[in-house]
Short mmCIF file of C-alpha atoms in Angstrom, two decimals:
data_model
loop_
_atom_site.label_atom_id
_atom_site.label_comp_id
_atom_site.label_asym_id
_atom_site.label_seq_id
_atom_site.Cartn_x
_atom_site.Cartn_y
_atom_site.Cartn_z
CA MET I 19 -25.64 30.28 -82.19
CA ALA I 20 -27.94 28.04 -84.15
CA GLY I 21 -27.35 26.15 -87.41
CA GLU I 22 -25.05 23.59 -88.93
CA LEU I 23 -21.30 23.65 -88.18
CA VAL I 24 -19.38 22.95 -91.32
CA VAL I 25 -15.84 21.69 -90.60
CA LEU I 26 -13.22 22.35 -93.24
CA VAL I 27 -10.37 19.78 -92.87
CA ASN I 28 -6.78 19.91 -94.05
CA PRO I 29 -5.92 16.16 -94.39
CA ALA I 30 -2.20 17.04 -94.56
CA ALA I 31 -2.01 18.99 -91.31
CA ARG I 32 1.05 17.90 -89.26
CA GLY I 33 1.81 15.43 -92.02
CA GLY I 34 -1.66 13.92 -91.77
CA ARG I 35 -1.14 12.83 -88.14
CA THR I 36 -4.03 14.94 -86.83
CA LEU I 37 -6.74 13.25 -88.91
CA ARG I 38 -7.02 10.63 -86.18
CA LEU I 39 -8.06 13.49 -83.82
CA LEU I 40 -10.90 14.60 -86.12
CA ASP I 41 -13.51 12.15 -84.83
CA PRO I 42 -13.36 13.06 -81.18
CA VAL I 43 -13.49 16.82 -82.23
CA VAL I 44 -16.65 16.16 -84.33
CA ARG I 45 -18.23 14.18 -81.46
CA ARG I 46 -17.60 17.10 -79.16
CA LEU I 47 -19.12 19.49 -81.62
CA ARG I 48 -22.20 17.30 -82.06
CA ALA I 49 -22.85 17.26 -78.31
CA GLY I 50 -26.54 18.25 -77.85
CA ASP I 51 -27.40 16.96 -81.30
CA ARG I 52 -25.84 19.87 -83.10
CA PRO I 53 -25.72 19.16 -86.92
CA VAL I 54 -22.04 18.92 -88.14
CA SER I 55 -20.81 18.26 -91.65
CA VAL I 56 -17.19 17.74 -92.82
CA ILE I 57 -15.52 19.09 -96.01
CA VAL I 58 -12.27 17.54 -97.17
CA GLY I 59 -11.15 19.11 -100.39
CA THR I 60 -8.86 17.36 -102.97
CA SER I 61 -6.79 20.51 -103.35
CA ALA I 62 -6.60 24.04 -101.96
CA GLN I 63 -8.75 25.30 -104.85
CA ASP I 64 -11.23 22.56 -104.36
CA SER I 65 -11.42 23.22 -100.64
CA LEU I 66 -11.98 26.92 -101.25
CA GLU I 67 -14.81 26.31 -103.71
CA ARG I 68 -16.49 23.81 -101.26
CA ALA I 69 -16.08 26.35 -98.43
CA CYS I 70 -17.60 29.18 -100.48
CA THR I 71 -20.57 27.00 -101.51
CA ALA I 72 -21.12 26.06 -97.82
CA VAL I 73 -20.92 29.70 -96.65
CA ALA I 74 -23.42 30.68 -99.28
CA GLU I 75 -25.91 28.40 -97.51
CA GLU I 76 -25.48 30.48 -94.31
CA PRO I 77 -24.40 27.82 -91.87
CA GLY I 78 -23.99 28.42 -88.13
CA ALA I 79 -20.17 28.60 -88.68
CA LEU I 80 -17.35 27.50 -90.99
CA VAL I 81 -14.79 25.69 -88.73
CA ALA I 82 -11.15 25.36 -89.94
CA PHE I 83 -9.61 22.11 -88.70
CA GLY I 84 -5.98 22.73 -89.52
CA GLY I 85 -3.24 25.35 -89.29
CA ASP I 86 -2.74 28.96 -90.34
CA GLY I 87 -2.79 28.01 -94.02
CA LEU I 88 -6.30 26.54 -93.77
CA VAL I 89 -7.41 29.50 -91.65
CA HIS I 90 -6.26 31.73 -94.42
CA LEU I 91 -8.22 29.71 -96.91
CA ALA I 92 -11.38 29.78 -94.75
CA VAL I 93 -11.04 33.55 -94.27
CA GLN I 94 -11.42 33.89 -98.08
CA ALA I 95 -14.86 32.32 -97.70
CA VAL I 96 -16.16 34.07 -94.60
CA ALA I 97 -14.66 37.60 -94.59
CA GLY I 98 -17.21 40.20 -95.24
CA THR I 99 -20.10 37.82 -94.49
CA ASP I 100 -22.24 37.17 -91.38
CA VAL I 101 -20.94 33.56 -91.11
CA PRO I 102 -18.58 33.12 -88.16
CA LEU I 103 -15.16 31.41 -88.43
CA GLY I 104 -14.31 28.75 -85.90
CA ILE I 105 -10.76 27.48 -85.51
CA ILE I 106 -9.62 24.04 -84.37
CA PRO I 107 -5.80 24.62 -84.42
CA ALA I 108 -4.56 21.30 -85.83
CA GLY I 109 -1.57 22.60 -87.74
CA THR I 110 2.03 23.39 -86.76
CA GLY I 111 2.05 27.15 -86.07
CA ASN I 112 -1.53 28.06 -85.24
CA ASP I 113 -0.68 31.73 -84.73
CA VAL I 114 -4.04 33.12 -85.73
CA ALA I 115 -5.71 30.90 -83.23
CA ALA I 116 -3.39 31.95 -80.51
CA ALA I 117 -3.91 35.67 -81.23
CA LEU I 118 -7.57 35.14 -80.64
CA GLY I 119 -7.17 33.28 -77.32
CA ILE I 120 -7.83 29.81 -78.70
CA PRO I 121 -5.53 27.15 -77.22
CA ARG I 122 -2.83 26.13 -79.70
CA ARG I 123 -2.56 22.50 -78.69
CA ASP I 124 -5.77 21.45 -77.09
CA LEU I 125 -8.22 20.52 -79.84
CA LEU I 126 -11.08 19.58 -77.57
CA ALA I 127 -10.86 22.82 -75.67
CA ALA I 128 -10.95 24.61 -79.02
CA ALA I 129 -13.99 22.57 -79.96
CA ASP I 130 -15.67 23.67 -76.75
CA ILE I 131 -14.98 27.30 -77.75
CA VAL I 132 -16.64 26.74 -81.07
CA ALA I 133 -19.61 24.89 -79.54
CA ALA I 134 -20.16 27.77 -77.03
CA GLY I 135 -20.92 30.04 -79.97
CA ARG I 136 -19.55 33.31 -78.53
CA THR I 137 -18.76 35.71 -81.49
CA ARG I 138 -16.00 38.23 -81.54
CA VAL I 139 -15.84 40.80 -84.30
CA VAL I 140 -12.25 41.48 -85.54
CA ASP I 141 -10.47 43.07 -88.50
CA ALA I 142 -9.28 41.43 -91.63
CA ALA I 143 -7.15 42.90 -94.36
CA ARG I 144 -7.12 42.71 -98.11
CA ILE I 145 -4.16 42.23 -100.40
CA GLY I 146 -5.18 44.10 -103.50
CA GLU I 147 -8.71 43.25 -104.43
CA ASP I 148 -8.63 39.46 -104.46
CA GLU I 149 -7.05 38.12 -101.20
CA TRP I 150 -7.75 38.44 -97.46
CA PHE I 151 -5.45 37.84 -94.64
CA ALA I 152 -6.06 37.60 -90.80
CA GLY I 153 -2.51 37.45 -89.48
CA VAL I 154 0.79 38.72 -90.79
CA VAL I 155 2.25 39.57 -94.29
CA ALA I 156 6.03 39.05 -94.34
CA CYS I 157 8.46 39.99 -97.09
CA GLY I 158 12.21 40.30 -97.25
CA PHE I 159 14.67 37.90 -95.62
CA ASP I 160 11.97 35.68 -94.11
CA SER I 161 10.03 35.33 -97.45
CA ARG I 162 13.29 34.59 -99.22
CA VAL I 163 13.86 31.82 -96.61
CA ASN I 164 10.47 30.44 -97.35
CA GLU I 165 11.10 30.57 -101.09
CA ARG I 166 14.36 28.65 -100.61
CA ALA I 167 12.79 26.13 -98.21
CA ASN I 168 9.95 25.44 -100.60
CA GLU I 169 12.50 24.38 -103.23
CA MET I 170 14.26 22.01 -100.91
CA THR I 171 13.30 18.31 -100.47
CA GLY I 172 14.76 17.83 -97.06
CA PRO I 173 15.45 17.71 -94.18
CA PRO I 174 11.88 17.45 -92.78
CA GLY I 175 10.08 19.87 -90.55
CA THR I 176 11.68 22.85 -89.02
CA ALA I 177 15.15 21.58 -89.78
CA LYS I 178 14.54 22.40 -93.40
CA TYR I 179 13.57 25.96 -92.55
CA LEU I 180 16.65 26.45 -90.41
CA LEU I 181 18.93 25.09 -93.13
CA ALA I 182 17.24 27.43 -95.68
CA MET I 183 17.80 30.32 -93.30
CA VAL I 184 21.55 29.55 -93.03
CA ARG I 185 21.91 29.23 -96.75
CA GLU I 186 19.94 32.44 -97.50
CA LEU I 187 21.94 34.48 -95.00
CA ARG I 188 25.18 33.69 -96.82
CA SER I 189 24.06 35.54 -99.94
CA PHE I 190 21.38 37.93 -98.55
CA VAL I 191 21.78 41.68 -99.06
CA PRO I 192 19.51 44.38 -97.77
CA VAL I 193 16.54 45.01 -100.06
CA PRO I 194 15.58 48.52 -101.38
CA PHE I 195 12.01 49.02 -100.26
CA THR I 196 9.52 51.69 -101.05
CA ILE I 197 6.84 51.66 -98.41
CA THR I 198 3.81 53.87 -98.63
CA VAL I 199 2.12 54.24 -95.23
CA ASP I 200 -1.21 56.05 -95.46
CA GLY I 201 0.01 58.08 -98.33
CA GLU I 202 3.43 58.85 -96.87
CA VAL I 203 6.34 57.42 -98.93
CA VAL I 204 9.44 55.92 -97.30
CA GLU I 205 12.34 54.63 -99.20
CA GLN I 206 14.96 52.57 -97.34
CA GLU I 207 17.07 49.44 -97.49
CA ALA I 208 15.64 46.83 -95.16
CA MET I 209 16.31 43.22 -94.02
CA MET I 210 12.57 42.59 -93.76
CA VAL I 211 9.17 44.15 -93.53
CA ALA I 212 6.16 42.62 -91.71
CA VAL I 213 2.65 43.96 -91.71
CA GLY I 214 0.52 42.54 -88.94
CA ASN I 215 -3.13 42.40 -88.21
CA THR I 216 -2.10 40.08 -85.33
CA ASP I 217 1.13 39.73 -83.53
CA SER I 218 2.86 36.49 -84.55
CA TYR I 219 3.73 34.09 -87.32
CA GLY I 220 5.89 30.98 -87.91
CA GLY I 221 4.67 29.24 -84.67
CA GLY I 222 5.09 31.95 -82.04
CA MET I 223 7.50 34.45 -83.65
CA ARG I 224 6.03 37.76 -82.18
CA VAL I 225 7.15 39.91 -85.10
CA CYS I 226 4.48 42.58 -84.52
CA PRO I 227 4.04 42.26 -80.65
CA GLY I 228 1.83 45.32 -80.39
CA ALA I 229 -0.68 44.34 -83.12
CA VAL I 230 -4.20 43.52 -82.03
CA PRO I 231 -6.88 42.23 -84.40
CA ASP I 232 -9.71 44.70 -83.57
CA ASP I 233 -8.08 48.16 -83.61
CA GLY I 234 -8.76 49.03 -87.19
CA LEU I 235 -5.07 49.31 -87.96
CA LEU I 236 -2.13 47.34 -89.37
CA ASP I 237 1.25 47.33 -87.64
CA VAL I 238 4.04 48.03 -90.08
CA LEU I 239 7.44 46.64 -88.80
CA VAL I 240 10.64 47.43 -90.67
CA VAL I 241 14.02 45.95 -89.86
CA GLY I 242 16.53 48.40 -91.50
CA ARG I 243 19.92 47.63 -92.91
CA ILE I 244 22.17 46.02 -90.26
CA PRO I 245 25.19 43.76 -90.53
CA LYS I 246 24.46 40.07 -90.96
CA GLY I 247 25.94 39.10 -87.64
CA ALA I 248 23.86 41.67 -85.77
CA PHE I 249 20.71 40.50 -87.65
CA LEU I 250 21.39 36.83 -86.75
CA ARG I 251 21.82 37.87 -83.14
CA THR I 252 18.69 40.00 -83.12
CA PHE I 253 16.46 37.57 -84.98
CA PRO I 254 15.82 35.13 -82.11
CA ARG I 255 14.47 38.02 -79.95
CA VAL I 256 11.35 37.95 -82.11
CA TYR I 257 10.09 34.99 -80.14
CA ARG I 258 9.92 37.23 -76.97
CA GLY I 259 8.87 40.38 -78.90
CA THR I 260 11.93 42.21 -77.58
CA HIS I 261 13.41 43.00 -80.98
CA LEU I 262 11.49 46.29 -80.94
CA GLY I 263 14.22 47.76 -78.73
CA HIS I 264 16.81 47.38 -81.53
CA PRO I 265 17.67 50.76 -83.18
CA ALA I 266 17.24 49.36 -86.63
CA VAL I 267 13.60 48.30 -85.91
CA THR I 268 10.76 50.75 -86.56
CA VAL I 269 6.91 50.27 -86.18
CA ARG I 270 4.18 52.45 -87.59
CA ARG I 271 0.44 51.85 -87.62
CA ALA I 272 -1.71 52.45 -90.73
CA ARG I 273 -4.94 51.61 -92.53
CA THR I 274 -3.31 51.16 -95.98
CA VAL I 275 0.19 50.06 -96.81
CA THR I 276 1.87 49.65 -100.24
CA LEU I 277 5.05 47.60 -100.37
CA GLU I 278 7.39 47.73 -103.40
CA ALA I 279 10.78 45.96 -103.77
CA PRO I 280 12.54 44.09 -106.62
CA GLY I 281 12.63 40.30 -106.56
CA ILE I 282 10.60 39.91 -103.34
CA VAL I 283 7.53 37.63 -102.84
CA ALA I 284 5.12 38.28 -100.05
CA TYR I 285 3.77 35.55 -97.70
CA ALA I 286 0.50 36.00 -95.78
CA ASP I 287 -0.49 33.68 -92.93
CA GLY I 288 2.40 31.50 -94.05
CA GLU I 289 1.04 31.16 -97.57
CA ARG I 290 2.76 32.28 -100.73
CA ILE I 291 0.85 35.22 -102.20
CA ALA I 292 2.55 37.15 -105.04
CA PRO I 293 5.58 39.23 -105.93
CA LEU I 294 5.57 42.88 -104.78
CA PRO I 295 4.27 45.48 -105.37
CA LEU I 296 1.19 44.87 -103.27
CA THR I 297 -1.24 47.06 -101.41
CA LEU I 298 -2.69 46.00 -98.01
CA THR I 299 -5.82 47.61 -96.59
CA VAL I 300 -7.39 46.86 -93.25
CA HIS I 301 -11.22 46.37 -93.16
CA PRO I 302 -12.40 46.92 -89.54
CA GLY I 303 -14.88 44.30 -88.32
CA ALA I 304 -14.77 42.26 -91.58
CA LEU I 305 -14.40 38.99 -89.74
CA ARG I 306 -16.61 37.25 -87.12
CA VAL I 307 -14.76 34.58 -85.12
CA LEU I 308 -15.81 32.09 -82.51
CA ALA I 309 -13.47 32.89 -79.66
CA PRO I 310 -13.35 33.67 -75.89
CA VAL I 311 -14.72 37.11 -75.32
#
């Protein structure tokens, strides 16, 4: 793989603590006199505009130095183009990187994968006409927890998410969803719905454990109406992917999914997207990634 590597940096990743690791990563990428440039945007919109400008110049790769949120942003710039996406997983969850076989915690090993230049072609999916995602779209209980956590000022880190989950569970009631899967309409009350191009979100929660990023399909997981106590006992099983054995859990595969529900906001790759209804469509082979093959 020839050409310049453009590194897109999230200065806030892990509270800004990973910026000190940027220099050794850039040095590793520059081994062999490879040209490397760095983009640090002043905001998400500024970062996206800079990334799109860089991709228009057809560099060797756009490399996301950050977590799933930055990967999501970088995908907006490279999906549907011939410019590969590299990932240096410097965020908290790093689920998209893990799904592609990129080490979650070893930045220099990830840099070596980028430098090696092996390209894998995988799917990406569109939300409506304007937004791409590479990992998982989630809505229902988990997105309500995210909404609540985003309104809280503390405590820091995962403790805030856990507190938001406890508070949300007190008032949560099953949501009436209308789910259209490749033209077939299903109406049911559900605790949550996840649509996965890859298998995990939230730092290793294997919500769609059978999803693979290059099969041309999306996995549609529905957790139907169950008592709160049973839901709370079942939810931790998502880290092992064993929740699929619960009778309230169903999984279907589809190319196009439309989700409708009142008062529900969808999150994709951990990023807030928009209230439902939304239509998700897989685009086979829309994304080139630098990953082990």
